[in-house]
Short mmCIF file of C-alpha atoms and ligand atoms in Angstrom, two decimals:
data_model
loop_
_atom_site.label_atom_id
_atom_site.label_comp_id
_atom_site.label_asym_id
_atom_site.label_seq_id
_atom_site.Cartn_x
_atom_site.Cartn_y
_atom_site.Cartn_z
CA MET A 20 12.44 228.19 78.66
CA PRO A 21 13.17 225.65 81.48
CA THR A 22 16.76 225.49 82.55
CA SER A 23 17.19 221.81 81.64
CA ARG A 24 15.96 222.62 78.10
CA ARG A 25 18.14 225.57 77.69
CA LYS A 26 21.16 223.58 78.96
CA PHE A 27 20.36 220.79 76.55
CA ILE A 28 20.27 223.20 73.58
CA GLY A 29 23.51 224.70 74.72
CA GLN A 30 25.02 221.14 74.82
CA LEU A 31 23.56 220.49 71.34
CA ALA A 32 25.38 223.28 69.73
CA GLY A 33 28.68 222.64 71.60
CA SER A 34 28.93 218.93 71.11
CA SER A 35 27.63 218.78 67.52
CA LEU A 36 30.09 221.33 66.28
CA VAL A 37 32.99 219.38 67.65
CA SER A 38 31.96 215.87 66.73
CA GLY A 39 30.11 216.39 63.45
CA LEU A 40 26.97 214.94 64.99
CA ILE A 41 24.09 217.36 64.90
CA VAL A 42 22.61 215.83 68.10
CA PRO A 43 24.77 214.36 70.72
CA GLU A 44 25.47 210.64 70.40
CA THR A 45 23.88 210.02 73.74
CA VAL A 46 20.64 211.58 72.61
CA ALA A 47 20.71 209.97 69.18
CA ALA A 48 21.34 206.50 70.67
CA SER A 49 18.48 206.83 73.07
CA PHE A 50 15.84 206.90 70.26
CA ALA A 51 14.63 203.45 69.28
CA PRO A 52 12.98 203.07 65.91
CA ALA A 53 9.37 204.32 66.22
CA ASN A 54 6.64 201.78 66.67
CA LYS A 55 3.85 201.51 64.13
CA LYS A 56 1.20 204.14 64.67
CA SER A 57 -2.40 203.27 64.25
CA ALA A 58 -4.66 205.36 62.02
CA ALA A 59 -6.10 206.87 65.21
CA ASP A 60 -2.69 208.07 66.46
CA LYS A 61 -1.99 211.82 65.86
CA ILE A 62 1.10 212.68 63.88
CA ASN A 63 2.89 215.91 64.97
CA ILE A 64 4.76 217.71 62.23
CA ALA A 65 7.28 220.52 62.10
CA LEU A 66 8.23 222.46 59.00
CA ILE A 67 11.72 223.72 58.50
CA GLY A 68 11.97 226.33 55.73
CA CYS A 69 8.50 227.83 55.44
CA LYS A 70 8.34 230.29 52.53
CA GLY A 71 7.66 228.31 49.26
CA MET A 72 7.62 224.56 48.57
CA GLY A 73 7.88 223.60 52.20
CA PHE A 74 4.67 225.25 53.04
CA TYR A 75 2.85 223.75 50.10
CA ASP A 76 4.11 220.33 51.38
CA LEU A 77 2.75 221.20 54.87
CA GLU A 78 -0.59 222.22 53.49
CA ASN A 79 -0.84 218.77 51.81
CA ALA A 80 0.17 217.14 55.03
CA LEU A 81 -2.60 219.01 56.90
CA LYS A 82 -5.13 217.59 54.48
CA GLN A 83 -4.36 214.12 55.89
CA PRO A 84 -6.41 212.81 58.80
CA GLY A 85 -4.73 213.00 62.26
CA VAL A 86 -1.89 215.38 61.24
CA GLU A 87 -1.10 218.52 63.17
CA CYS A 88 1.54 221.16 62.66
CA VAL A 89 3.11 221.84 65.99
CA ALA A 90 6.15 223.86 64.99
CA LEU A 91 7.48 226.10 62.21
CA CYS A 92 11.11 227.05 61.78
CA ASP A 93 12.53 229.73 59.51
CA ILE A 94 15.33 232.31 59.63
CA ASP A 95 13.03 235.03 58.31
CA ASP A 96 10.62 236.72 60.85
CA GLU A 97 8.27 237.89 58.06
CA VAL A 98 7.96 234.36 56.67
CA LEU A 99 7.41 232.95 60.22
CA THR A 100 4.68 235.47 60.95
CA LYS A 101 2.88 234.92 57.70
CA ARG A 102 3.09 231.14 57.90
CA THR A 103 1.95 231.08 61.53
CA ALA A 104 -1.17 232.92 60.57
CA ASP A 105 -1.70 230.51 57.68
CA VAL A 106 -1.43 227.44 59.84
CA GLN A 107 -3.72 228.91 62.38
CA ARG A 108 -6.24 229.49 59.67
CA ILE A 109 -5.92 225.94 58.39
CA GLN A 110 -5.96 224.00 61.69
CA GLY A 111 -7.27 226.55 64.29
CA LYS A 112 -4.13 226.14 66.46
CA VAL A 113 -0.97 228.14 66.55
CA PRO A 114 2.38 226.30 66.20
CA VAL A 115 5.45 227.08 68.16
CA THR A 116 7.98 229.03 66.10
CA TYR A 117 11.86 228.71 65.93
CA LYS A 118 14.69 230.41 64.03
CA ASP A 119 17.20 227.61 64.79
CA PHE A 120 16.28 224.07 63.45
CA ARG A 121 18.28 222.48 66.29
CA LYS A 122 15.54 223.43 68.73
CA VAL A 123 13.07 221.53 66.66
CA MET A 124 15.10 218.35 67.26
CA ASP A 125 14.73 218.76 71.07
CA ASP A 126 11.04 218.44 70.98
CA LYS A 127 10.19 214.80 71.54
CA ALA A 128 6.50 215.42 70.65
CA ILE A 129 7.50 216.02 67.03
CA ASP A 130 7.16 212.86 65.01
CA ALA A 131 8.15 214.12 61.66
CA VAL A 132 9.79 217.13 59.93
CA ILE A 133 9.31 218.56 56.41
CA ILE A 134 12.57 220.12 55.06
CA GLY A 135 11.75 222.99 52.67
CA THR A 136 15.00 224.91 52.97
CA PRO A 137 17.31 225.72 50.03
CA ASP A 138 19.34 222.70 48.80
CA HIS A 139 22.57 223.68 50.70
CA TRP A 140 20.47 223.40 53.93
CA HIS A 141 18.94 219.96 53.46
CA CYS A 142 21.80 217.74 54.85
CA LEU A 143 22.35 219.08 58.30
CA PRO A 144 18.63 219.36 59.49
CA PHE A 145 17.96 216.04 57.82
CA ILE A 146 20.70 214.23 59.68
CA ALA A 147 19.72 215.97 62.92
CA ALA A 148 16.20 214.85 62.50
CA CYS A 149 17.29 211.27 61.90
CA GLN A 150 19.46 211.29 64.91
CA ALA A 151 16.54 212.69 67.01
CA GLY A 152 14.28 209.85 65.98
CA LYS A 153 12.05 211.91 63.55
CA ASP A 154 10.81 210.87 60.19
CA VAL A 155 11.51 213.24 57.26
CA TYR A 156 9.92 214.54 54.09
CA VAL A 157 12.92 216.19 52.45
CA GLU A 158 12.59 218.23 49.33
CA LYS A 159 14.50 217.52 46.21
CA PRO A 160 17.31 217.50 45.19
CA LEU A 161 18.30 215.45 48.17
CA ALA A 162 21.26 217.60 48.77
CA ASN A 163 23.63 220.09 46.99
CA SER A 164 26.42 217.59 46.69
CA ILE A 165 27.03 213.88 46.11
CA ALA A 166 28.87 213.44 49.46
CA GLU A 167 26.00 214.95 51.47
CA CYS A 168 23.57 212.64 49.72
CA ASP A 169 25.64 209.59 50.70
CA GLN A 170 25.64 210.66 54.39
CA MET A 171 21.83 211.12 54.29
CA VAL A 172 21.40 207.64 53.05
CA LYS A 173 23.55 206.23 55.78
CA ALA A 174 21.76 208.30 58.46
CA THR A 175 18.27 207.05 57.19
CA ARG A 176 19.33 203.40 57.45
CA LYS A 177 21.33 203.81 60.67
CA TYR A 178 18.58 205.47 62.61
CA ASN A 179 15.75 203.40 60.90
CA ARG A 180 13.77 206.50 59.68
CA VAL A 181 10.85 206.72 57.28
CA VAL A 182 12.12 209.17 54.59
CA GLN A 183 10.15 210.46 51.57
CA VAL A 184 12.06 212.51 49.05
CA GLY A 185 9.98 215.19 47.35
CA GLN A 186 10.18 213.67 43.90
CA GLN A 187 6.34 213.57 43.81
CA GLN A 188 6.12 212.23 40.20
CA ARG A 189 6.79 208.80 41.73
CA SER A 190 3.25 209.01 43.23
CA GLY A 191 1.56 210.13 39.96
CA PRO A 192 -0.85 207.52 38.50
CA HIS A 193 -0.07 208.52 34.90
CA TRP A 194 3.67 208.30 35.49
CA LYS A 195 3.12 204.75 36.97
CA LYS A 196 1.14 203.82 33.89
CA ALA A 197 3.76 205.17 31.55
CA MET A 198 6.41 203.16 33.44
CA GLU A 199 4.31 199.92 33.06
CA ILE A 200 3.97 200.49 29.28
CA ILE A 201 7.70 200.89 28.85
CA GLN A 202 8.65 198.01 31.21
CA SER A 203 6.14 195.62 29.52
CA GLY A 204 7.77 196.26 26.05
CA GLY A 205 5.24 198.73 24.79
CA ILE A 206 7.87 200.73 22.94
CA GLY A 207 10.03 197.74 21.99
CA GLN A 208 13.71 197.86 22.91
CA LEU A 209 14.54 201.12 24.62
CA ARG A 210 17.60 202.78 23.19
CA ARG A 211 17.53 206.33 24.20
CA ILE A 212 15.79 208.63 26.68
CA ASN A 213 15.75 212.37 25.83
CA VAL A 214 14.96 214.62 28.75
CA TRP A 215 14.57 218.40 28.56
CA GLY A 216 13.61 221.34 30.73
CA ASN A 217 13.39 224.95 29.38
CA PHE A 218 12.29 227.46 31.96
CA ASN A 219 12.33 231.20 32.12
CA TYR A 220 13.25 231.20 35.82
CA GLY A 221 16.61 229.54 35.17
CA ILE A 222 18.38 232.73 34.35
CA GLY A 223 17.67 234.23 37.81
CA GLN A 224 16.68 237.73 38.79
CA PRO A 225 18.05 240.94 37.23
CA LYS A 226 21.34 241.82 38.84
CA VAL A 227 21.21 244.14 41.82
CA PRO A 228 24.04 245.42 44.12
CA ASP A 229 24.56 243.92 47.59
CA SER A 230 22.39 245.59 50.27
CA PRO A 231 21.88 245.50 53.96
CA VAL A 232 20.39 242.39 55.47
CA PRO A 233 16.55 242.77 55.72
CA LYS A 234 15.16 243.35 59.21
CA GLY A 235 14.20 240.03 60.94
CA VAL A 236 16.40 237.87 58.69
CA ASP A 237 19.19 235.82 60.27
CA PHE A 238 21.37 235.82 57.18
CA ASP A 239 24.33 234.05 58.85
CA MET A 240 21.87 231.12 59.49
CA TRP A 241 20.59 231.30 55.90
CA LEU A 242 24.19 230.96 54.70
CA GLY A 243 24.84 228.14 57.18
CA PRO A 244 27.62 225.88 55.91
CA ALA A 245 27.97 227.98 52.75
CA PRO A 246 30.79 230.55 52.35
CA GLN A 247 30.44 233.96 54.16
CA ARG A 248 29.34 236.80 51.80
CA SER A 249 27.27 240.01 52.02
CA PHE A 250 23.52 240.01 51.39
CA ASN A 251 22.15 240.19 47.80
CA SER A 252 18.44 239.93 47.13
CA ALA A 253 19.07 238.16 43.70
CA ARG A 254 20.58 235.21 45.45
CA PHE A 255 18.19 234.87 48.33
CA HIS A 256 14.67 233.54 48.58
CA GLY A 257 13.80 231.44 45.52
CA SER A 258 16.66 232.66 43.36
CA TRP A 259 19.50 230.94 45.44
CA ARG A 260 19.05 227.98 42.99
CA MET A 261 21.21 229.67 40.31
CA PHE A 262 24.33 229.82 42.54
CA TRP A 263 26.67 226.87 43.15
CA ASP A 264 26.95 227.37 46.91
CA TYR A 265 23.21 226.85 47.32
CA GLY A 266 21.96 224.96 44.26
CA GLY A 267 22.73 223.49 40.90
CA GLY A 268 20.46 225.35 38.35
CA LEU A 269 17.89 223.68 36.14
CA VAL A 270 19.53 220.29 36.04
CA THR A 271 19.33 219.66 39.78
CA ASP A 272 16.10 221.71 40.17
CA TRP A 273 13.88 220.26 37.46
CA GLY A 274 16.29 217.70 36.15
CA VAL A 275 15.96 215.55 39.23
CA HIS A 276 12.21 215.10 38.83
CA LEU A 277 12.54 214.21 35.09
CA LEU A 278 15.75 212.19 35.18
CA ASP A 279 14.18 210.29 38.08
CA MET A 280 11.53 208.96 35.66
CA ALA A 281 14.38 207.85 33.27
CA LEU A 282 15.97 205.89 36.06
CA TRP A 283 12.67 204.54 37.35
CA ALA A 284 11.53 203.33 33.94
CA THR A 285 14.76 201.33 33.50
CA ASN A 286 14.91 200.18 37.14
CA THR A 287 18.41 201.76 37.31
CA THR A 288 20.14 201.63 40.75
CA THR A 289 23.63 202.55 39.77
CA LEU A 290 25.50 205.59 38.52
CA PRO A 291 26.14 205.91 34.83
CA LEU A 292 29.14 204.36 33.03
CA SER A 293 30.29 207.89 32.09
CA VAL A 294 28.90 211.41 31.80
CA ALA A 295 29.89 214.19 29.31
CA ALA A 296 28.36 217.67 29.15
CA THR A 297 28.55 220.71 26.91
CA GLY A 298 27.09 224.26 27.38
CA GLY A 299 27.81 227.36 29.37
CA ASN A 300 26.47 230.72 30.25
CA PHE A 301 25.73 232.29 26.93
CA ALA A 302 22.74 234.50 27.51
CA PHE A 303 21.00 237.06 29.82
CA ALA A 304 24.23 238.56 31.23
CA ASP A 305 22.03 241.17 32.94
CA HIS A 306 20.55 238.41 35.14
CA ALA A 307 22.31 236.94 38.16
CA HIS A 308 23.25 233.39 37.73
CA GLU A 309 26.36 231.13 38.01
CA THR A 310 24.68 227.80 36.97
CA PHE A 311 24.52 227.14 33.28
CA ASP A 312 21.80 228.75 31.26
CA THR A 313 22.53 226.37 28.30
CA MET A 314 23.46 222.64 28.91
CA ASP A 315 23.47 219.23 27.32
CA ALA A 316 24.55 216.23 29.30
CA VAL A 317 24.86 212.64 28.01
CA PHE A 318 24.79 209.73 30.38
CA GLN A 319 26.28 206.52 28.95
CA MET A 320 24.31 203.59 30.22
CA LYS A 321 24.96 199.88 29.64
CA ASP A 322 22.38 199.52 26.80
CA HIS A 323 20.99 202.91 26.19
CA VAL A 324 21.68 206.67 26.38
CA ILE A 325 20.08 209.25 28.58
CA ARG A 326 20.36 212.80 27.32
CA TRP A 327 19.51 215.92 29.35
CA GLU A 328 19.00 219.38 27.70
CA HIS A 329 18.05 222.67 29.22
CA ASN A 330 17.74 226.19 27.91
CA ALA A 331 17.11 228.73 30.74
CA GLY A 332 15.17 231.82 29.75
CA LEU A 333 13.18 229.83 27.03
CA GLN A 334 9.86 228.15 27.24
CA GLN A 335 9.56 226.00 24.12
CA GLY A 336 10.73 222.49 23.60
CA PRO A 337 10.33 219.21 21.59
CA TYR A 338 6.73 217.86 21.07
CA GLY A 339 5.41 221.27 21.93
CA ARG A 340 6.43 220.79 25.61
CA LEU A 341 8.76 223.17 27.61
CA TYR A 342 9.79 220.16 29.60
CA GLY A 343 9.41 216.39 29.30
CA LEU A 344 10.83 213.06 28.43
CA ALA A 345 10.87 210.98 25.22
CA PHE A 346 11.49 207.33 25.72
CA VAL A 347 12.66 206.20 22.35
CA GLY A 348 12.26 202.50 21.56
CA ASN A 349 12.51 200.42 18.37
CA ASP A 350 8.74 200.19 18.14
CA ALA A 351 7.58 203.60 19.44
CA THR A 352 8.45 206.72 21.35
CA LEU A 353 6.53 207.51 24.59
CA VAL A 354 6.40 211.20 25.42
CA ALA A 355 5.47 212.20 28.91
CA ASP A 356 5.17 215.23 31.20
CA ARG A 357 3.04 216.22 34.20
CA GLY A 358 0.08 216.78 31.96
CA GLY A 359 0.01 213.22 30.59
CA TYR A 360 1.67 210.88 28.09
CA GLU A 361 1.16 209.72 24.52
CA LEU A 362 2.75 207.12 22.36
CA PHE A 363 3.93 207.58 18.81
CA PRO A 364 4.47 204.33 16.90
CA GLU A 365 7.17 203.47 14.36
CA SER A 366 5.90 201.95 11.25
CA ASP A 367 7.09 199.16 8.96
CA ASN A 368 5.94 198.98 5.35
CA GLY A 369 3.14 201.39 6.15
CA LYS A 370 1.99 199.35 9.16
CA TYR A 371 2.31 200.58 12.76
CA LYS A 372 4.52 198.32 14.85
CA VAL A 373 2.31 199.01 17.96
CA PRO A 374 -0.97 200.90 18.28
CA ALA A 375 -0.68 204.58 18.81
CA ILE A 376 -1.84 205.88 22.20
CA PRO A 377 -3.53 209.34 22.09
CA LYS A 378 -2.80 211.68 24.88
CA GLN A 379 -3.67 210.31 28.30
CA SER A 380 -4.08 213.10 30.80
CA GLY A 381 -2.24 213.31 34.09
CA SER A 382 -1.86 215.82 36.86
CA GLU A 383 0.38 217.07 39.68
CA SER A 384 0.87 214.48 42.45
CA HIS A 385 2.14 216.41 45.47
CA GLU A 386 -0.79 215.54 47.71
CA LEU A 387 -0.64 211.86 46.82
CA HIS A 388 3.05 211.84 47.62
CA MET A 389 2.42 213.39 51.03
CA LYS A 390 -0.40 211.00 51.73
CA ASN A 391 1.98 208.13 51.03
CA PHE A 392 4.45 209.58 53.46
CA ILE A 393 1.96 209.92 56.25
CA GLU A 394 0.81 206.29 55.61
CA CYS A 395 4.36 205.14 55.82
CA ILE A 396 4.93 206.93 59.06
CA ARG A 397 2.21 204.70 60.42
CA SER A 398 3.15 201.45 58.71
CA ARG A 399 7.04 201.94 58.94
CA LYS A 400 7.35 201.00 55.26
CA ASP A 401 9.64 202.74 52.78
CA PRO A 402 7.70 205.45 50.90
CA ALA A 403 7.18 205.94 47.07
CA CYS A 404 10.51 207.83 46.77
CA PRO A 405 12.94 206.18 49.11
CA ILE A 406 16.21 207.91 50.07
CA GLU A 407 18.23 205.77 47.69
CA ALA A 408 16.14 206.97 44.70
CA GLY A 409 16.65 210.57 45.84
CA ARG A 410 20.38 210.11 46.20
CA LEU A 411 20.81 208.35 42.88
CA VAL A 412 19.12 210.97 40.68
CA ALA A 413 20.74 213.83 42.65
CA ALA A 414 24.09 212.24 41.97
CA TYR A 415 23.30 212.06 38.16
CA ALA A 416 22.43 215.76 38.20
CA HIS A 417 25.49 216.84 40.20
CA MET A 418 27.71 214.69 37.92
CA ALA A 419 26.30 216.54 34.93
CA ASN A 420 27.22 219.90 36.44
CA ILE A 421 30.59 218.67 37.54
CA ALA A 422 31.38 217.37 34.07
CA LEU A 423 30.68 220.76 32.60
CA ARG A 424 32.33 222.78 35.38
CA THR A 425 35.49 220.79 34.93
CA LYS A 426 35.15 220.46 31.14
CA SER A 427 35.77 216.74 31.39
CA SER A 428 34.14 213.45 30.72
CA LEU A 429 33.64 211.71 34.03
CA VAL A 430 33.81 208.06 35.05
CA TRP A 431 32.77 207.23 38.63
CA ASP A 432 34.90 204.77 40.67
CA PRO A 433 32.31 202.93 42.86
CA ASN A 434 35.13 201.47 44.97
CA LYS A 435 36.78 204.80 45.82
CA ASN A 436 33.63 206.84 45.57
CA ASP A 437 35.35 209.43 43.37
CA PHE A 438 36.18 210.33 39.78
CA GLY A 439 39.54 208.58 39.82
CA ASN A 440 42.48 210.83 39.08
CA ASN A 441 40.32 213.78 38.02
CA ALA A 442 41.35 216.09 40.97
CA ALA A 443 39.26 219.04 39.72
CA ALA A 444 36.08 216.86 39.65
CA ASN A 445 36.88 215.16 42.95
CA ALA A 446 37.12 218.63 44.57
CA LEU A 447 33.41 219.17 43.71
CA ILE A 448 32.04 215.90 45.33
CA ARG A 449 31.94 217.28 48.78
CA PRO A 450 31.42 220.97 49.89
CA LYS A 451 33.74 222.70 52.35
CA TYR A 452 31.59 223.64 55.31
CA ARG A 453 31.99 227.06 56.88
CA SER A 454 32.96 226.94 60.53
CA PRO A 455 31.30 226.38 63.02
CA TRP A 456 29.30 223.91 60.79
CA VAL A 457 30.94 220.50 60.37
CA PHE A 458 30.32 218.04 57.58
CA PRO A 459 28.30 215.28 59.23
CA ALA A 460 30.01 211.94 60.10
CA ILE A 461 27.64 208.91 60.27
N1 NAD B 514 9.07 219.12 44.77
C1 NAD B 514 8.86 220.10 43.97
O1 NAD B 514 8.16 220.15 43.00
C2 NAD B 514 9.60 221.44 44.37
C3 NAD B 514 9.17 222.65 43.98
C4 NAD B 514 9.76 223.86 44.36
C5 NAD B 514 10.97 223.70 45.21
N2 NAD B 514 11.29 222.47 45.67
C6 NAD B 514 12.37 222.44 46.64
O2 NAD B 514 12.01 222.90 47.88
C7 NAD B 514 13.07 223.54 48.55
C8 NAD B 514 12.75 225.02 48.87
O3 NAD B 514 12.60 225.66 47.72
P1 NAD B 514 11.79 227.07 47.69
O4 NAD B 514 11.44 227.46 46.23
O5 NAD B 514 10.50 226.93 48.48
O6 NAD B 514 12.85 228.05 48.41
P2 NAD B 514 12.49 229.43 49.11
O7 NAD B 514 13.77 230.22 49.05
O8 NAD B 514 11.27 230.04 48.58
O9 NAD B 514 12.16 229.00 50.55
C9 NAD B 514 13.14 228.49 51.46
C10 NAD B 514 12.77 228.83 52.88
O10 NAD B 514 13.77 228.26 53.79
C11 NAD B 514 14.12 229.22 54.73
N3 NAD B 514 15.43 228.85 55.29
C12 NAD B 514 16.69 229.13 54.73
N4 NAD B 514 17.62 228.58 55.53
C13 NAD B 514 17.01 228.15 56.62
C14 NAD B 514 17.42 227.56 57.91
N5 NAD B 514 18.75 227.33 58.05
N6 NAD B 514 16.51 227.13 58.75
C15 NAD B 514 15.18 227.42 58.57
N7 NAD B 514 14.70 227.96 57.44
C16 NAD B 514 15.65 228.31 56.49
C17 NAD B 514 14.08 230.57 53.98
O11 NAD B 514 14.12 231.65 54.82
C18 NAD B 514 12.82 230.33 53.12
O12 NAD B 514 11.73 230.81 53.86
C19 NAD B 514 14.34 223.43 47.54
O13 NAD B 514 15.03 222.31 47.85
C20 NAD B 514 13.66 223.17 46.19
O14 NAD B 514 14.46 222.47 45.35
C21 NAD B 514 10.61 221.40 45.22
#
C-alpha cells in the first residue's frame, strides 16, 4: 500500500474515534455532491457485508447496465473468498477485498456502497459513506435504534447523498396498485390495518455453548459498537437478529417491510400518537433468542389503528397467509402480501358495497428496487424508498419493542425527541457504543 494511503487510513481511525466523524471533516468537506451521470457512465460499487442479503442486492446491481463491483468488504475470510469467486464468475473481474469498511471509504473510484451488515452495523458505515461522498443502498431496518436512524437522515441530507433503503416492496407494482385502490377510496373509510408475520426463524437457532472464534473471522470487528462478549455460533451469521445488541426480532426484521405498507397507504410521515404492546418469550426455550417470540403492538393513529402481531416458530396466519396486511375499511378489506392482493367487500342488505377483486398476483421486487437506485445515482433524484421512509418505519418497530421491553404505553415527544419522563424507555432510544467506536455526531 502506498505510504500516503497508509497514512490516510491511520489518520482515519485516529481522528474519527476522537471526533465521532467516521471520515475526517477535512475529507468529508472536500466532497461536493456528485454530478449527474449519463447512462454511459460506469458506476463502481462496493459491498460491505457479503454473506446473505447484501450479496443478493449486489447480484441485482450487477444485472443493471454499466455497474461494476470493484470492492468487497467482510470480517469473515471464508465469506470474502466465496463472494470474490462469485463476483468473478458474474462479471469476469476480481474485486479488491477489505476486512475494515473504513478502507472502502478511502477509494475515490467507488461511487456507491451496498450495506448488508447486521443491523447494529448499518449506522457507522452508512455515515462514513455519506461523508466520503458515496451513495448508499442500505438494508432494512435502517438501524438498530431510533437515534442512529435520526443521524443517518441528517447525514444523507447534509452530504447530499442518494440513499435507497432496502424496503423493496416500495418498488413492487402490485403493492403500488393496492396503495392506489386504498387511497382512491376503494375500501371506503379506512379504520384499521392489521399486520402480521409468523415465521419459524424468529425463535433463533438451538442453544449451543460459547466456542472459539472461527479461523479467519475478525469477531471484534463483527461486534463493533456492540458490547464485548465471547463467540457463540447461535448469535452470529443470520441468527444475530434475535439479540437486542444486534437486531430487534421479527418486528424490526419483517415488521418494517409490512408496517411500511401501512404507513405508505395512509401517507403517514409522523410517529404514532401512542404505542402499547403485549407478549413475551413464551415458547421454544431450547432456542437462543432474546427478542420476543410472541408479540402484539397497537399503534394509535389520528383516525385509525395499526395493529402488529407476530408468533415466532409458527407459519400460519389470517387469510391463510403466514404474513400480510389487512386494510379494513367501511366498504371492504384489502388483503395483501408479496404474492398479490385481493379485496373482500362488505355487504348491505345482501348487496356488495364495492365489487370484489379476486386475487391479483404479485412478486418479489428486489431487482426493480435496485434498478431504481442505480437510475437515481444517475439522475440524483430520491429513490423509491427515501431515507425518511426507512427512518419512520424503523422507529415504529423500535417503539413497539421498547413498549414491551419497558412494559409501558409510550407517547413520543417530538420536541424533545424522547418518551417524556419514561426514563426506562428513553434509555433504549440510543445504544451505548463500545469504545473505540463513537456514536456519530452530524
Ligand atoms: N430486504 C430484505 O428483504 C432483506 C432480507 C434479508 C436480510 N435483510 C437485511 O440485510 C442485512 C443482512 O442480513 P443477512 O441475513 O444477510 O445477515 P448475515 O449475517 O447473513 O450477513 C451479514 C454479513 O455481514 C458481515 N459483517 C458483519 N459485520 C461486518 C463489518 N463490520 N464489516 C463488514 N462486514 C461485516 C458478516 O460477516 C456477514 O457476512 C440485515 O440488515 C437484514 O435485516 C434484508
